[in-house]
mmCIF file of C-alpha atoms in Angstrom:
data_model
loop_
_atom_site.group_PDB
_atom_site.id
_atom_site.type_symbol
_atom_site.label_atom_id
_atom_site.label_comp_id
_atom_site.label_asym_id
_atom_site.label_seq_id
_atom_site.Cartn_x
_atom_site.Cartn_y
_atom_site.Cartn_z
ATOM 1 C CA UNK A 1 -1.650 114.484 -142.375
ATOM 2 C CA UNK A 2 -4.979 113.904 -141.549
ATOM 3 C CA UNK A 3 -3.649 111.228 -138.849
ATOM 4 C CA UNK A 4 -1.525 113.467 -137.038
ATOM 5 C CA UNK A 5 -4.446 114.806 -134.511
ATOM 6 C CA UNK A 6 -5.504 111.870 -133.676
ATOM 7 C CA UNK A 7 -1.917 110.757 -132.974
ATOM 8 C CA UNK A 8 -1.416 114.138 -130.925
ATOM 9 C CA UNK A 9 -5.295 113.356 -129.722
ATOM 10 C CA UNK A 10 -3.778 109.832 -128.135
ATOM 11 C CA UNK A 11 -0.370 110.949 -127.077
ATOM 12 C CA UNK A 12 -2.414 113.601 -124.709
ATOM 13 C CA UNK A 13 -4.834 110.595 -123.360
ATOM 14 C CA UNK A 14 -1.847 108.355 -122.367
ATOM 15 C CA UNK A 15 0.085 111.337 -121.109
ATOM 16 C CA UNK A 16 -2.879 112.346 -118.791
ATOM 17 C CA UNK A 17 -3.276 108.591 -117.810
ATOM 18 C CA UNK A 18 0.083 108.257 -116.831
ATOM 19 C CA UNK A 19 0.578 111.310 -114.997
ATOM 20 C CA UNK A 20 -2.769 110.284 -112.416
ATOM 21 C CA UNK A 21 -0.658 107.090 -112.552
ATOM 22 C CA UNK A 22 2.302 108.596 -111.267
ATOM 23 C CA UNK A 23 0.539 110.951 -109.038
ATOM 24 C CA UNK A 24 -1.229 108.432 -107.358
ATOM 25 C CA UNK A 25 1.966 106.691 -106.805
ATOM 26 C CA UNK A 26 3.359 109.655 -105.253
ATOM 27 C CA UNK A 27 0.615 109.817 -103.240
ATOM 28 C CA UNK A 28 0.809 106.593 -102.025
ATOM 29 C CA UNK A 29 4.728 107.296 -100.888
ATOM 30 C CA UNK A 30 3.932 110.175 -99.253
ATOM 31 C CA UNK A 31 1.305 108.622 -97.181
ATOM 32 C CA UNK A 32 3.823 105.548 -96.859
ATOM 33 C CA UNK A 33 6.698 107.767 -95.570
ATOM 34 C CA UNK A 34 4.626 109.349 -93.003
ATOM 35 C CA UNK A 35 3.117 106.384 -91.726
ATOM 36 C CA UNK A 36 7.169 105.356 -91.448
ATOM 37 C CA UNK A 37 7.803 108.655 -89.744
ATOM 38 C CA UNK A 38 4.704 108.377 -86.865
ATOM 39 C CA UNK A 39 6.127 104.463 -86.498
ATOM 40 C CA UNK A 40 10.258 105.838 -85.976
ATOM 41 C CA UNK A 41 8.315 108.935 -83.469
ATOM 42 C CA UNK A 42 6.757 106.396 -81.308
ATOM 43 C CA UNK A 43 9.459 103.750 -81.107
ATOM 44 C CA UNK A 44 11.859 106.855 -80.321
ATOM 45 C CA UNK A 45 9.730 108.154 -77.498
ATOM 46 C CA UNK A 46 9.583 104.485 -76.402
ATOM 47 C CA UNK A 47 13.014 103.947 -76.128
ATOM 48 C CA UNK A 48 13.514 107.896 -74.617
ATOM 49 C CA UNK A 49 10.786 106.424 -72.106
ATOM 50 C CA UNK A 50 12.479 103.666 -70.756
ATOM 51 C CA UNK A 51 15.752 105.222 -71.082
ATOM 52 C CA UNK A 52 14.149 107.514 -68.573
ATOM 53 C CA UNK A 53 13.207 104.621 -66.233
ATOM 54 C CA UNK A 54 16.134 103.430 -66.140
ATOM 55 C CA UNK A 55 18.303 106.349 -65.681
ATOM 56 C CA UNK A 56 15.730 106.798 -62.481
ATOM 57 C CA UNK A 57 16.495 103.403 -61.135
ATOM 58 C CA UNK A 58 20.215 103.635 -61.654
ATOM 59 C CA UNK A 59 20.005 107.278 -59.799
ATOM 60 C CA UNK A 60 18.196 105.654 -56.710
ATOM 61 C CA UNK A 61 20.441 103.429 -56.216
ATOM 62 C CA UNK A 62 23.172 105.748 -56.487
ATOM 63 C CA UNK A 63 21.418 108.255 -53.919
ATOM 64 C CA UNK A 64 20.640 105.106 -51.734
ATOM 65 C CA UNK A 65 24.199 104.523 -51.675
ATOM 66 C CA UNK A 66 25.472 107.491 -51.120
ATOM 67 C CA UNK A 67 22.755 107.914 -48.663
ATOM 68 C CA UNK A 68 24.548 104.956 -46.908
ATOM 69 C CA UNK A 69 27.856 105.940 -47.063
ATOM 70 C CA UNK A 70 26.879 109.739 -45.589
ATOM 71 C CA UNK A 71 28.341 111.462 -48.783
ATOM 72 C CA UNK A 72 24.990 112.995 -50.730
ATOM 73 C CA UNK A 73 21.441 114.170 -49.056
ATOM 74 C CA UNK A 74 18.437 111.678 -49.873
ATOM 75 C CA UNK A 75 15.913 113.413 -52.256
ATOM 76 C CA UNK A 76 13.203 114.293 -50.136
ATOM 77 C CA UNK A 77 9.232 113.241 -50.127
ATOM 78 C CA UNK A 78 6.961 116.305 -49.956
ATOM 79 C CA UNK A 79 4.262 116.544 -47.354
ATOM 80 C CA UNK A 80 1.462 115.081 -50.473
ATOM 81 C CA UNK A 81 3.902 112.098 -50.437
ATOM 82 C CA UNK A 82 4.920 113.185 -53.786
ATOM 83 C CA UNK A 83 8.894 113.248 -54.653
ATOM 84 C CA UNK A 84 10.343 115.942 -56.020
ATOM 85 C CA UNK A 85 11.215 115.947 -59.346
ATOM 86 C CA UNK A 86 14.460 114.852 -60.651
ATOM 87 C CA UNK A 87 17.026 116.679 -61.204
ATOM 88 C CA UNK A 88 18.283 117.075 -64.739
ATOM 89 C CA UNK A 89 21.745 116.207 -66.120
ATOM 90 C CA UNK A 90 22.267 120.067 -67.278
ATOM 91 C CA UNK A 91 20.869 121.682 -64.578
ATOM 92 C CA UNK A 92 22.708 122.962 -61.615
ATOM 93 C CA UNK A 93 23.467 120.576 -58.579
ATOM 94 C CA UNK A 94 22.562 121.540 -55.327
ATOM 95 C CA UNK A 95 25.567 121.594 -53.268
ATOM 96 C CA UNK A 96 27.325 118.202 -51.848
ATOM 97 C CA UNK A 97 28.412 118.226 -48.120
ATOM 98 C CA UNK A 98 31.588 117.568 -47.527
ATOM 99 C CA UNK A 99 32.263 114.098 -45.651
ATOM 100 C CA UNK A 100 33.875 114.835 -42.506
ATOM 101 C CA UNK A 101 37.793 113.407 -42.456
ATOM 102 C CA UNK A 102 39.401 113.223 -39.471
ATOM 103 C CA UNK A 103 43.086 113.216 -38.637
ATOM 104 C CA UNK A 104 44.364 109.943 -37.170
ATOM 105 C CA UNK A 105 46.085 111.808 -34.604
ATOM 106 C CA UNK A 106 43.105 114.173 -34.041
ATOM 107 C CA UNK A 107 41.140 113.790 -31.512
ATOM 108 C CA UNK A 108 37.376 113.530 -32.418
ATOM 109 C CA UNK A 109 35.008 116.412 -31.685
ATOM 110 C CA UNK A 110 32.086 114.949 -30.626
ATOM 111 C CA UNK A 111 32.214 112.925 -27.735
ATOM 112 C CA UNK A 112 29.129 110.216 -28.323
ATOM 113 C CA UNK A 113 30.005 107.946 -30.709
ATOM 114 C CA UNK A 114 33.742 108.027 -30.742
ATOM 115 C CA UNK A 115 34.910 104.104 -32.013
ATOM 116 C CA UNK A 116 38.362 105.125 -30.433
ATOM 117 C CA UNK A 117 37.070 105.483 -26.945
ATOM 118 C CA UNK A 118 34.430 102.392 -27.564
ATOM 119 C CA UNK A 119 37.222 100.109 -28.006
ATOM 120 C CA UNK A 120 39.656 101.527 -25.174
ATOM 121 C CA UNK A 121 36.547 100.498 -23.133
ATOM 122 C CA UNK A 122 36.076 96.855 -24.759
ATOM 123 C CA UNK A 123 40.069 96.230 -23.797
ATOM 124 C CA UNK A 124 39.260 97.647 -20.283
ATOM 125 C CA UNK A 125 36.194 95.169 -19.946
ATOM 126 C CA UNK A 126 37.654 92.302 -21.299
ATOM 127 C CA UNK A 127 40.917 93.390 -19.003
ATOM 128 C CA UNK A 128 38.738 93.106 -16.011
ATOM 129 C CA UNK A 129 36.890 90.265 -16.961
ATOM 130 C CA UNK A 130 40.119 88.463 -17.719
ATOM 131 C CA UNK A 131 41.523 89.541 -14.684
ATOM 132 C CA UNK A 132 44.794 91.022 -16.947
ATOM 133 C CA UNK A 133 45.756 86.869 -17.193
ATOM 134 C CA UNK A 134 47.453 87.111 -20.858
ATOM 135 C CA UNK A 135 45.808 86.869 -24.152
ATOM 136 C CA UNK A 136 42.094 86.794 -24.407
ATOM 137 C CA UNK A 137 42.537 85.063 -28.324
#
């Protein structure tokens, strides 16, 4: 029996050495799995970045458009030359004008401008410049 101490004695020393083993190692993973974590948190806020751009580009264009076609109001540069910032998906719209229609019997209710009258006046010229001889085509 005089054996069985030092057996308990060496069972304790490899114990001890294989638990700062194993702590180490789960030290190492630790540091590992956050270094993973920072790496996935940057390449997300990358890709939320040029999501971001994009989405901007894509929502030019779309106000450039409907800048053209008279439907939605520009966003506006401030005074400093700054834009304003853009609205957010979630947020509340400001309100769209509505594009004027107007009834193909109407008749318009502006007077400058109206294509109707323009081209009454184009047959008239070309009438008189024809001298009313038949077709002008």
């Amino acid at each position: 029996m005089t054996g069985l101490p030092d057996n308990v004695e060496d069972l304790l020393s490899r114990l001890k050495e294989t638990s700062k083993s194993e702590l180490t190692h789960v030290r190492r993973l630790a540091e590992a799995i956050r270094h993973a974590d920072t790496q996935l948190l940057e390449e997300v806020r990358s890709i939320t970045l040029m999501h971001e751009v994009r989405r901007e580009a894509i929502f030019g264009e779309l106000q450039h458009l409907a800048h053209r076609l008279c439907a939605l109001p520009v966003r506006d540069i401030g005074r400093d030359g700054v834009r304003e910032p853009m609205v957010q998906i979630d947020q509340p719209q400001p309100p769209v004008r509505e594009p004027l229609i107007v009834e193909p019997d109407a008749e318009p209710t502006t007077g400058a401008g109206d294509w109707r009258q323009a081209t009454k006046r184009i047959d008239e010229e070309l009438d008189d410049f024809f001298d009313r001889n038949g077709a002008r085509h």
